[in-house]
Short mmCIF file of C-alpha atoms and ligand atoms in Angstrom, two decimals:
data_model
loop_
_atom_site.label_atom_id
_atom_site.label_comp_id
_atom_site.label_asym_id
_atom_site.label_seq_id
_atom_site.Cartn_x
_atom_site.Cartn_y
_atom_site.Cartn_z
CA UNK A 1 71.78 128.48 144.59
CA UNK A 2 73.47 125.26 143.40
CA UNK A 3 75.05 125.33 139.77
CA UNK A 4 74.92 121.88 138.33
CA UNK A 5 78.24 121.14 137.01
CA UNK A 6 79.11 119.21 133.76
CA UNK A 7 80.73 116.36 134.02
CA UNK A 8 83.14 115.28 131.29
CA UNK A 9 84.34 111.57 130.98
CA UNK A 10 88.10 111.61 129.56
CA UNK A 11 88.03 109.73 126.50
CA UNK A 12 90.82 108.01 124.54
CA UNK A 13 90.89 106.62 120.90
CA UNK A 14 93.27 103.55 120.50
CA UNK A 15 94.67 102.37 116.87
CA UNK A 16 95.34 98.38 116.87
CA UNK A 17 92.83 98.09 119.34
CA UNK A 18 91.98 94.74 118.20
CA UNK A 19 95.70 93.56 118.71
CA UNK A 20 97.47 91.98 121.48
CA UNK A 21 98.84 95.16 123.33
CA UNK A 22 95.71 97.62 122.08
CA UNK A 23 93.04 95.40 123.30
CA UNK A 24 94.86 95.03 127.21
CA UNK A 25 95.14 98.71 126.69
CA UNK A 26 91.02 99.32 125.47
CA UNK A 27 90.02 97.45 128.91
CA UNK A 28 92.34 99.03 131.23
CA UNK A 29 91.81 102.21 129.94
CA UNK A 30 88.13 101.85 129.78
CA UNK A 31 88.51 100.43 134.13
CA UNK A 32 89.63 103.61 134.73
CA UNK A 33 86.52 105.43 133.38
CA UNK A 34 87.65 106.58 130.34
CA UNK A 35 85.47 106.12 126.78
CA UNK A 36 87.70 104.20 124.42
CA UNK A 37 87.32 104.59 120.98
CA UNK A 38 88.96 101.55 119.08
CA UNK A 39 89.92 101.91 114.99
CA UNK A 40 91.72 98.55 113.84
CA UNK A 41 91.55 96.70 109.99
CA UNK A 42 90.24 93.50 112.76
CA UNK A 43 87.19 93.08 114.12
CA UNK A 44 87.43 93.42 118.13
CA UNK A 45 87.03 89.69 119.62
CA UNK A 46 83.71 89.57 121.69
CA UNK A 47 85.36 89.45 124.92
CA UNK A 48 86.47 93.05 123.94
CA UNK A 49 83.09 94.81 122.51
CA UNK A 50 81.73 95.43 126.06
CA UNK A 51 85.27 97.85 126.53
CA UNK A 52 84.98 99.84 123.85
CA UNK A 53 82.81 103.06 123.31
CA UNK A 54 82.56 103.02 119.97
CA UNK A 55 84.79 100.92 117.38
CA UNK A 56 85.66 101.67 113.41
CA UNK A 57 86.78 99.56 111.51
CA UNK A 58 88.94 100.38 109.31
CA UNK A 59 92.90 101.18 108.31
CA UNK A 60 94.94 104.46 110.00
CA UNK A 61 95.02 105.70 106.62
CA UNK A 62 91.74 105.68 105.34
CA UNK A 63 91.80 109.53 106.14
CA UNK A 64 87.55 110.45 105.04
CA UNK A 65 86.44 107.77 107.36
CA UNK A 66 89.46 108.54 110.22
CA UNK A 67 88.28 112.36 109.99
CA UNK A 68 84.48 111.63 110.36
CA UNK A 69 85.10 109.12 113.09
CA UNK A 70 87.65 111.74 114.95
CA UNK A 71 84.95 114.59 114.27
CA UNK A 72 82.17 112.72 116.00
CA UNK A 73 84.03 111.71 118.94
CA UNK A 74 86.28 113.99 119.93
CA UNK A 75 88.87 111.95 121.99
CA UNK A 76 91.32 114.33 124.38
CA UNK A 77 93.80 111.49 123.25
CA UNK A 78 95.53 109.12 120.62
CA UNK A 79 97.55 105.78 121.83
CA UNK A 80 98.69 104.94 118.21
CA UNK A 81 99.58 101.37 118.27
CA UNK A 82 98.36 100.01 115.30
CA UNK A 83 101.91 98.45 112.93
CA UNK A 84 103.29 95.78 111.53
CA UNK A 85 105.66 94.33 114.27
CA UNK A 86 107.43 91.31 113.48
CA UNK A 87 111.11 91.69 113.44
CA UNK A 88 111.85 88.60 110.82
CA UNK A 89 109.05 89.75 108.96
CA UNK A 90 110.38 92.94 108.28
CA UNK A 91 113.32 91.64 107.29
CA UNK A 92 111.60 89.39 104.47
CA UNK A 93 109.43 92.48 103.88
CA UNK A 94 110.82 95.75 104.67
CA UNK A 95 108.62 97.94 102.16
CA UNK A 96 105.67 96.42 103.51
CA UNK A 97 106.85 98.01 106.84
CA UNK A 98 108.33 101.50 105.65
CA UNK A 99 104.33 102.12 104.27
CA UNK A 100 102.69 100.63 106.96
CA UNK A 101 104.73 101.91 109.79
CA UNK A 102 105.98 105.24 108.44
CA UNK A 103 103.77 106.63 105.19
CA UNK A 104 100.42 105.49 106.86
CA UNK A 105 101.34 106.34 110.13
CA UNK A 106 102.44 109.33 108.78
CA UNK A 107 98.75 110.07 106.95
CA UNK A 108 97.27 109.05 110.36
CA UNK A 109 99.07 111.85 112.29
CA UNK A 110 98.38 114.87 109.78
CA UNK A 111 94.70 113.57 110.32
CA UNK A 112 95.20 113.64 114.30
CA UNK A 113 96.70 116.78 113.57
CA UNK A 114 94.07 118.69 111.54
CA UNK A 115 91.50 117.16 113.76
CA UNK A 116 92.86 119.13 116.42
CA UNK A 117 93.89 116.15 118.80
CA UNK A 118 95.57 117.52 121.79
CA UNK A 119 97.99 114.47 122.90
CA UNK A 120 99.03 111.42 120.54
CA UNK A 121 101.23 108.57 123.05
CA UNK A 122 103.28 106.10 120.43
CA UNK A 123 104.26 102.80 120.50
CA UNK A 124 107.91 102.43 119.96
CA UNK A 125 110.14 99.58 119.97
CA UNK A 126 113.64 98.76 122.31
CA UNK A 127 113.93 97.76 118.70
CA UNK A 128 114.96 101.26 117.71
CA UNK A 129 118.37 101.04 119.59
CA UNK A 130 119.82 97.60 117.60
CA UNK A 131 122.76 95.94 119.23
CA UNK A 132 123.20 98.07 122.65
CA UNK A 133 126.71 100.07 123.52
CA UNK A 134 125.58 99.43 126.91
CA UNK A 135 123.17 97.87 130.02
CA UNK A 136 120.63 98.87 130.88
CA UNK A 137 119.92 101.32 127.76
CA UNK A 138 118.75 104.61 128.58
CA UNK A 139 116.32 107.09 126.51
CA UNK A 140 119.40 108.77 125.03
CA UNK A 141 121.41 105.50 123.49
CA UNK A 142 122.24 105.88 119.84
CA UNK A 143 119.26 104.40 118.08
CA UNK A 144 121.26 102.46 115.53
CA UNK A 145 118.66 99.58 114.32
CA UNK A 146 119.58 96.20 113.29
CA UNK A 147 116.16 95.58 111.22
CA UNK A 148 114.01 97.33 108.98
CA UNK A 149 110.76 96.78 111.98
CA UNK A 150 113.07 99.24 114.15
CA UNK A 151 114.24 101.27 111.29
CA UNK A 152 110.56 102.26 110.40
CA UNK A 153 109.65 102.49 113.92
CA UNK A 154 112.68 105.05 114.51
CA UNK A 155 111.53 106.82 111.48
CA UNK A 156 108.20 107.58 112.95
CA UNK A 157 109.37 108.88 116.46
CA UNK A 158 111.52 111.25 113.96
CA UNK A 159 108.55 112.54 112.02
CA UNK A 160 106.34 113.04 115.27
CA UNK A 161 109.02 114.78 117.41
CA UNK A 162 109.26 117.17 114.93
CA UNK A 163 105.27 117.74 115.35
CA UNK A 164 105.75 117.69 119.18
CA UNK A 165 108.71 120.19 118.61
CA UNK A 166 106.97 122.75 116.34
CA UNK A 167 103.81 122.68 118.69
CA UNK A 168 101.50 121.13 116.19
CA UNK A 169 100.20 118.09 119.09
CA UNK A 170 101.72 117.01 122.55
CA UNK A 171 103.44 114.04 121.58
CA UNK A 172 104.58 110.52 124.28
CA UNK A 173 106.84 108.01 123.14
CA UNK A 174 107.21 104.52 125.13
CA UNK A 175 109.89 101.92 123.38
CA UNK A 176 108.70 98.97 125.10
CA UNK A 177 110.84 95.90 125.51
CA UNK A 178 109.33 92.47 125.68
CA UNK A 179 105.54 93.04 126.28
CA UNK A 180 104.38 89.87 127.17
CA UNK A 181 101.72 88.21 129.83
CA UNK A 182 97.95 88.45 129.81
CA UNK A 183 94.95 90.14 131.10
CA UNK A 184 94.32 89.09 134.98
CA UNK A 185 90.70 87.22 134.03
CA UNK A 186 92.16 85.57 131.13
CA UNK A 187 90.07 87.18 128.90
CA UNK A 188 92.92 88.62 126.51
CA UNK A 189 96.16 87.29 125.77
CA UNK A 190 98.59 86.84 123.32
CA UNK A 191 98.22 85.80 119.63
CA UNK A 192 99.75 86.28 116.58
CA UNK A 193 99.66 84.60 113.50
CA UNK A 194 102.34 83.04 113.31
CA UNK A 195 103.34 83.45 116.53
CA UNK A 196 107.03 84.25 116.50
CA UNK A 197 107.13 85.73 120.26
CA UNK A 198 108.98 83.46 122.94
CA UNK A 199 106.66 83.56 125.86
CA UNK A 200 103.40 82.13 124.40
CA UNK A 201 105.75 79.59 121.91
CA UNK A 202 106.78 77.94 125.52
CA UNK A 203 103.26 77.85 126.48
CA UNK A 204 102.29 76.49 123.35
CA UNK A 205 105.16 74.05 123.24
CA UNK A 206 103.60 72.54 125.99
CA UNK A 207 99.96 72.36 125.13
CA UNK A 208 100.98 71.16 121.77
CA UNK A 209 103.58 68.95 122.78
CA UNK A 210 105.85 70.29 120.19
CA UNK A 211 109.47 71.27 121.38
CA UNK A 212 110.36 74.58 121.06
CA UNK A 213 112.85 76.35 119.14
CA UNK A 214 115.39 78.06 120.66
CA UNK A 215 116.89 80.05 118.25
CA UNK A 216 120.90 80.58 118.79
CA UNK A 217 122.96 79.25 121.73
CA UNK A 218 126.45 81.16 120.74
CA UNK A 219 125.56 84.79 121.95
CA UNK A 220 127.67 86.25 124.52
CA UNK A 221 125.50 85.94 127.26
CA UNK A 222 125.45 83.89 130.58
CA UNK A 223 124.32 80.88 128.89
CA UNK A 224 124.65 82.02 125.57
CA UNK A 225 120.85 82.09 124.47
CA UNK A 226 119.43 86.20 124.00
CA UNK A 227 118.82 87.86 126.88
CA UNK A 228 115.55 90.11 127.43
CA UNK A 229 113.69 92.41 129.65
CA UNK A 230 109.95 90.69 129.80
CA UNK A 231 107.44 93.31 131.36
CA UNK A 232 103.90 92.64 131.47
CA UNK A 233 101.12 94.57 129.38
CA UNK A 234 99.54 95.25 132.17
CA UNK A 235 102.51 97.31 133.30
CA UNK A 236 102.68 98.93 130.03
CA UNK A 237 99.31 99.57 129.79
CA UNK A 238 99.44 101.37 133.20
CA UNK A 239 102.24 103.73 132.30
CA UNK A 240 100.18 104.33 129.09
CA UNK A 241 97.43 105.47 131.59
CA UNK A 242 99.66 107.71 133.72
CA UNK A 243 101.24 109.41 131.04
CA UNK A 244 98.00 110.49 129.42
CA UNK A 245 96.54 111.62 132.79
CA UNK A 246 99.82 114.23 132.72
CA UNK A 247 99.60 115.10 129.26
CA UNK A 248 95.87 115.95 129.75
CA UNK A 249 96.79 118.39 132.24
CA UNK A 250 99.97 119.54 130.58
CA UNK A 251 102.22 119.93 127.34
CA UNK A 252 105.36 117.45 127.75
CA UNK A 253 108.82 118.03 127.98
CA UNK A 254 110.52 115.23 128.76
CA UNK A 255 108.96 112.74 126.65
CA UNK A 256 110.69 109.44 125.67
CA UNK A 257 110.27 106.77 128.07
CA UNK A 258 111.96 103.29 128.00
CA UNK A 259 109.19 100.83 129.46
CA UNK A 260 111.26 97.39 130.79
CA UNK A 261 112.02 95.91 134.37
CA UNK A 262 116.14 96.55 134.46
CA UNK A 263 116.15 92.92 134.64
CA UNK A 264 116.96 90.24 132.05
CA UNK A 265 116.61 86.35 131.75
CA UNK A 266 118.19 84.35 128.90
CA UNK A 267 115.89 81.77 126.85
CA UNK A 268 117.36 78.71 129.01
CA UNK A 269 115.78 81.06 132.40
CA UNK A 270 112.10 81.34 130.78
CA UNK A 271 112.62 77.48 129.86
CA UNK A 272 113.75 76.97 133.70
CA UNK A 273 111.00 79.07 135.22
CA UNK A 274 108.34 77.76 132.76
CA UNK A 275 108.73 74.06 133.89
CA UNK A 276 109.19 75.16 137.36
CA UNK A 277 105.99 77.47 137.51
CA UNK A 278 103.40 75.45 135.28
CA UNK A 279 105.01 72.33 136.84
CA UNK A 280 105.69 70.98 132.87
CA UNK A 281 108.39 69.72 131.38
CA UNK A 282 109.46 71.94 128.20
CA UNK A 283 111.18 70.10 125.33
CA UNK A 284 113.72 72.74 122.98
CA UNK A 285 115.71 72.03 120.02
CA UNK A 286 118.74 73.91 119.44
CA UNK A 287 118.08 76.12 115.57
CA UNK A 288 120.55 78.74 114.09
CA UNK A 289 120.12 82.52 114.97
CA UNK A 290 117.15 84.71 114.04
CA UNK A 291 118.72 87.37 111.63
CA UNK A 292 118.61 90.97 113.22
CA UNK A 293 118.10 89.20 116.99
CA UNK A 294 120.77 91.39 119.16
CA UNK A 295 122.38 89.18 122.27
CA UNK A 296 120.99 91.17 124.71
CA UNK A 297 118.41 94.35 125.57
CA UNK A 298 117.95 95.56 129.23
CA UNK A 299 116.11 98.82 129.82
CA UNK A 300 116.61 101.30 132.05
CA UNK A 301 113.13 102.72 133.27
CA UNK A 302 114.56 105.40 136.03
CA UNK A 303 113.03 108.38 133.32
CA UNK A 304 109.68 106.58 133.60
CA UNK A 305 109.77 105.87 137.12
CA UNK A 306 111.20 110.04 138.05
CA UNK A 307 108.47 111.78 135.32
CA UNK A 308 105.66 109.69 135.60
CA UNK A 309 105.96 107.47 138.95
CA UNK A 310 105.81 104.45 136.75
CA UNK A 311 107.57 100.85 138.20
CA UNK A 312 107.18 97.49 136.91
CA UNK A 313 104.33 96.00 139.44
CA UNK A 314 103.28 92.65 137.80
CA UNK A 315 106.67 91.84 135.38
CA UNK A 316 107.81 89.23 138.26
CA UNK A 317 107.78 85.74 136.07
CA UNK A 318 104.95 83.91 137.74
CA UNK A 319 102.55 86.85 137.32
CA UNK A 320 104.19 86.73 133.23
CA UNK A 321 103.77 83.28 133.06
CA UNK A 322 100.44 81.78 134.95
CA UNK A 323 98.50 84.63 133.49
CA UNK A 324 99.55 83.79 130.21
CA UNK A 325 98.96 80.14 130.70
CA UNK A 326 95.59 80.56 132.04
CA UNK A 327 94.86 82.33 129.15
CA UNK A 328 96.15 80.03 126.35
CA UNK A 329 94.38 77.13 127.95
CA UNK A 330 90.35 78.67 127.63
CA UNK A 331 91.50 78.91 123.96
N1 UFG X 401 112.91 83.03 120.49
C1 UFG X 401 113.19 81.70 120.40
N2 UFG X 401 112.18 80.85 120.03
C2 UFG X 401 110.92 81.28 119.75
C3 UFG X 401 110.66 82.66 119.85
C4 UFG X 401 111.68 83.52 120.23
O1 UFG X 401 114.31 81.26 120.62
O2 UFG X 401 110.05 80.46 119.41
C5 UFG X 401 113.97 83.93 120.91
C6 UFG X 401 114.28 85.04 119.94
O3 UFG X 401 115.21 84.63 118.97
C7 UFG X 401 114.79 86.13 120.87
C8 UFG X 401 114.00 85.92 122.17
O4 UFG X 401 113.53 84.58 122.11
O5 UFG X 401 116.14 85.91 121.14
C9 UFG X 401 112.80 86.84 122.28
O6 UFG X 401 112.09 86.77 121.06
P1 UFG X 401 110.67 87.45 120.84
O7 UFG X 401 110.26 87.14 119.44
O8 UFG X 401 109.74 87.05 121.93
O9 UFG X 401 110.96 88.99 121.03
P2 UFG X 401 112.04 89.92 120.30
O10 UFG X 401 113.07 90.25 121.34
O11 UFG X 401 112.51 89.36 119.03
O12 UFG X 401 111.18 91.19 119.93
C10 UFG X 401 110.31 91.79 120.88
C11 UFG X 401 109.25 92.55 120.13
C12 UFG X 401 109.88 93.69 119.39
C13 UFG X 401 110.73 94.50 120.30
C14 UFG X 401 111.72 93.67 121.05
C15 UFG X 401 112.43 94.54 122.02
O13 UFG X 401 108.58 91.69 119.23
O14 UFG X 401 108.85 94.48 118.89
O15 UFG X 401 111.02 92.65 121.72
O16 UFG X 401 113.10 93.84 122.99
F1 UFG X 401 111.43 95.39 119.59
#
């Protein structure tokens, strides 16, 4: 006799699905045959509809709507990556980050929470560990932050490892270093308004034939411009992938991951590889410091690579850079 067996498609729900790392996220996720719900205050751009299962729009906090939407769909999964995420911004505006970032967030978990979600992954921030004691920073550095973005971030992780601890959901955190680089069909990139992020400023640089600021030349560093670990979305987004696969199947223990290359290049090395790569000449004017910018942040990624079998696969420069470019020129 043959039993017909059902069949159940895993199925994700992804805040700031709309945004920059969310929407690489929604497609990848979605490639790998799982339903993505999205829930962002922006409307998903067309190129990302055809990704997503279902889509609300809407903010973390609105808590009837967030409830309904959770209640209809049932997703074995959060990725919570919806925040406010600009470092100098949250210096200008820190209370606009402590209640988006920490009291919203906050309201968005208790609904996860009473909505019975099993597994909630967050999106924290190298950002969390300020000016580093030393390289490459592990998981268990003092998180000591320099800015009120990584403050509120660090406050967050706080209030959901307590969840995780007491049993209430199965929580992931990744502090991601410099996501950068863009989908491989140039169909999603990078974009933020204003753009503040050093990757797609060369790129625009160039299409705009503006120079580029390069802000602070008197850290101690090689060259004395910031050093940083660029990795790829795609990476992250694939990490994102494996850990939810695990925490499907299990409660986690070991659950704070660092997501970066163990590799660093200054803002003179992008500059260098950019013109080198795209074959264009970058022009850079020399401005004074960002506030809350530390010299240099290198991750260590050996607990993501042991627990999860994660590595770096596309965070090489030319994949960073020509997938990025390809992208900023269709706009
Ligand atoms: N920079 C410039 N000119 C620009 C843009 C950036 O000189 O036009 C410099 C910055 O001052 C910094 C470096 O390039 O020294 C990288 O700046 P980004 O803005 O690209 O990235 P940040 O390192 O400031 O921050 C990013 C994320 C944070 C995260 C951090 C962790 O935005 O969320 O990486 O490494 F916490």
């Amino acid at each position: 006799m043959l039993y017909k067996r059902k069949m159940y498609t895993k199925s994700v729900l992804i805040t700031g699905s709309s945004g920059y790392i969310g929407s690489h996220f929604t497609k990848y996720f979605t490639q790998k045959g799982y339903h993505v719900f999205g829930l962002d205050v922006v409307e998903p751009k067309k190129e990302l509809r055809h990704y997503l299962k279902d889509f609300l729009h809407t903010d973390i906090a609105d808590t009837p709507l967030v409830l309904d939407y959770l209640a209809r769909h049932k997703p074995m999964g959060v990725i919570h990556c919806a925040a406010k995420a600009l470092v100098a911004e949250s210096v200008a505006f820190p209370q606009m980050y402590e209640d988006y970032n920490v009291t919203r967030a906050n309201a968005f978990l208790e609904t996860c929470i009473s909505s019975s979600i099993a597994n909630f992954i967050f999106s924290s921030t190298a950002a969390v560990y300020g000016e580093p004691l030393h390289i490459p920073i592990k998981e268990d550095h003092p998180r000591s932050p320099v800015n009120p973005y990584g403050e509120t971030k660090k406050k967050f992780e706080d209030i959901l490892l307590k969840k995780h601890h007491d049993k209430e959901i199965n929580a992931g955190i990744f502090r991601y270093f410099n996501a950068c680089g863009a989908d491989f069909d140039a169909e999603l990139g990078e974009c933020h308004e204003p753009e503040t992020h050093l990757i797609p400023n060369v790129i625009k640089s160039i299409l705009e034939e503006k120079p580029l600021h390069i802000f602070g030349n008197q850290f101690s560093t090689r060259d004395g411009t910031c050093v940083r670990d660029y990795i790829h979305v795609i990476d992250l987004a694939h990490s994102h992938y494996l850990l939810m696969e695990q925490m499907i199947q299990s409660q986690m223990t070991d659950n704070i991951f660092n997501l970066g290359t163990e590799g660093g290049y200054s803002i003179l090395e992008i500059i260098d590889a950019a013109q080198k790569i795209l074959t264009k000449k970058v022009h850079f004017e020399i401005k004074n410091p960002r506030p809350g910018d530390p010299a240099t942040l290198i991750a260590s990624h050996q607990k993501a690579k042991t627990v999860l079998g994660w590595e770096p696969q596309w965070s090489d420069l030319e994949t960073i850079l020509t997938t990025a470019w390809a992208w900023h020129q269709k706009q």
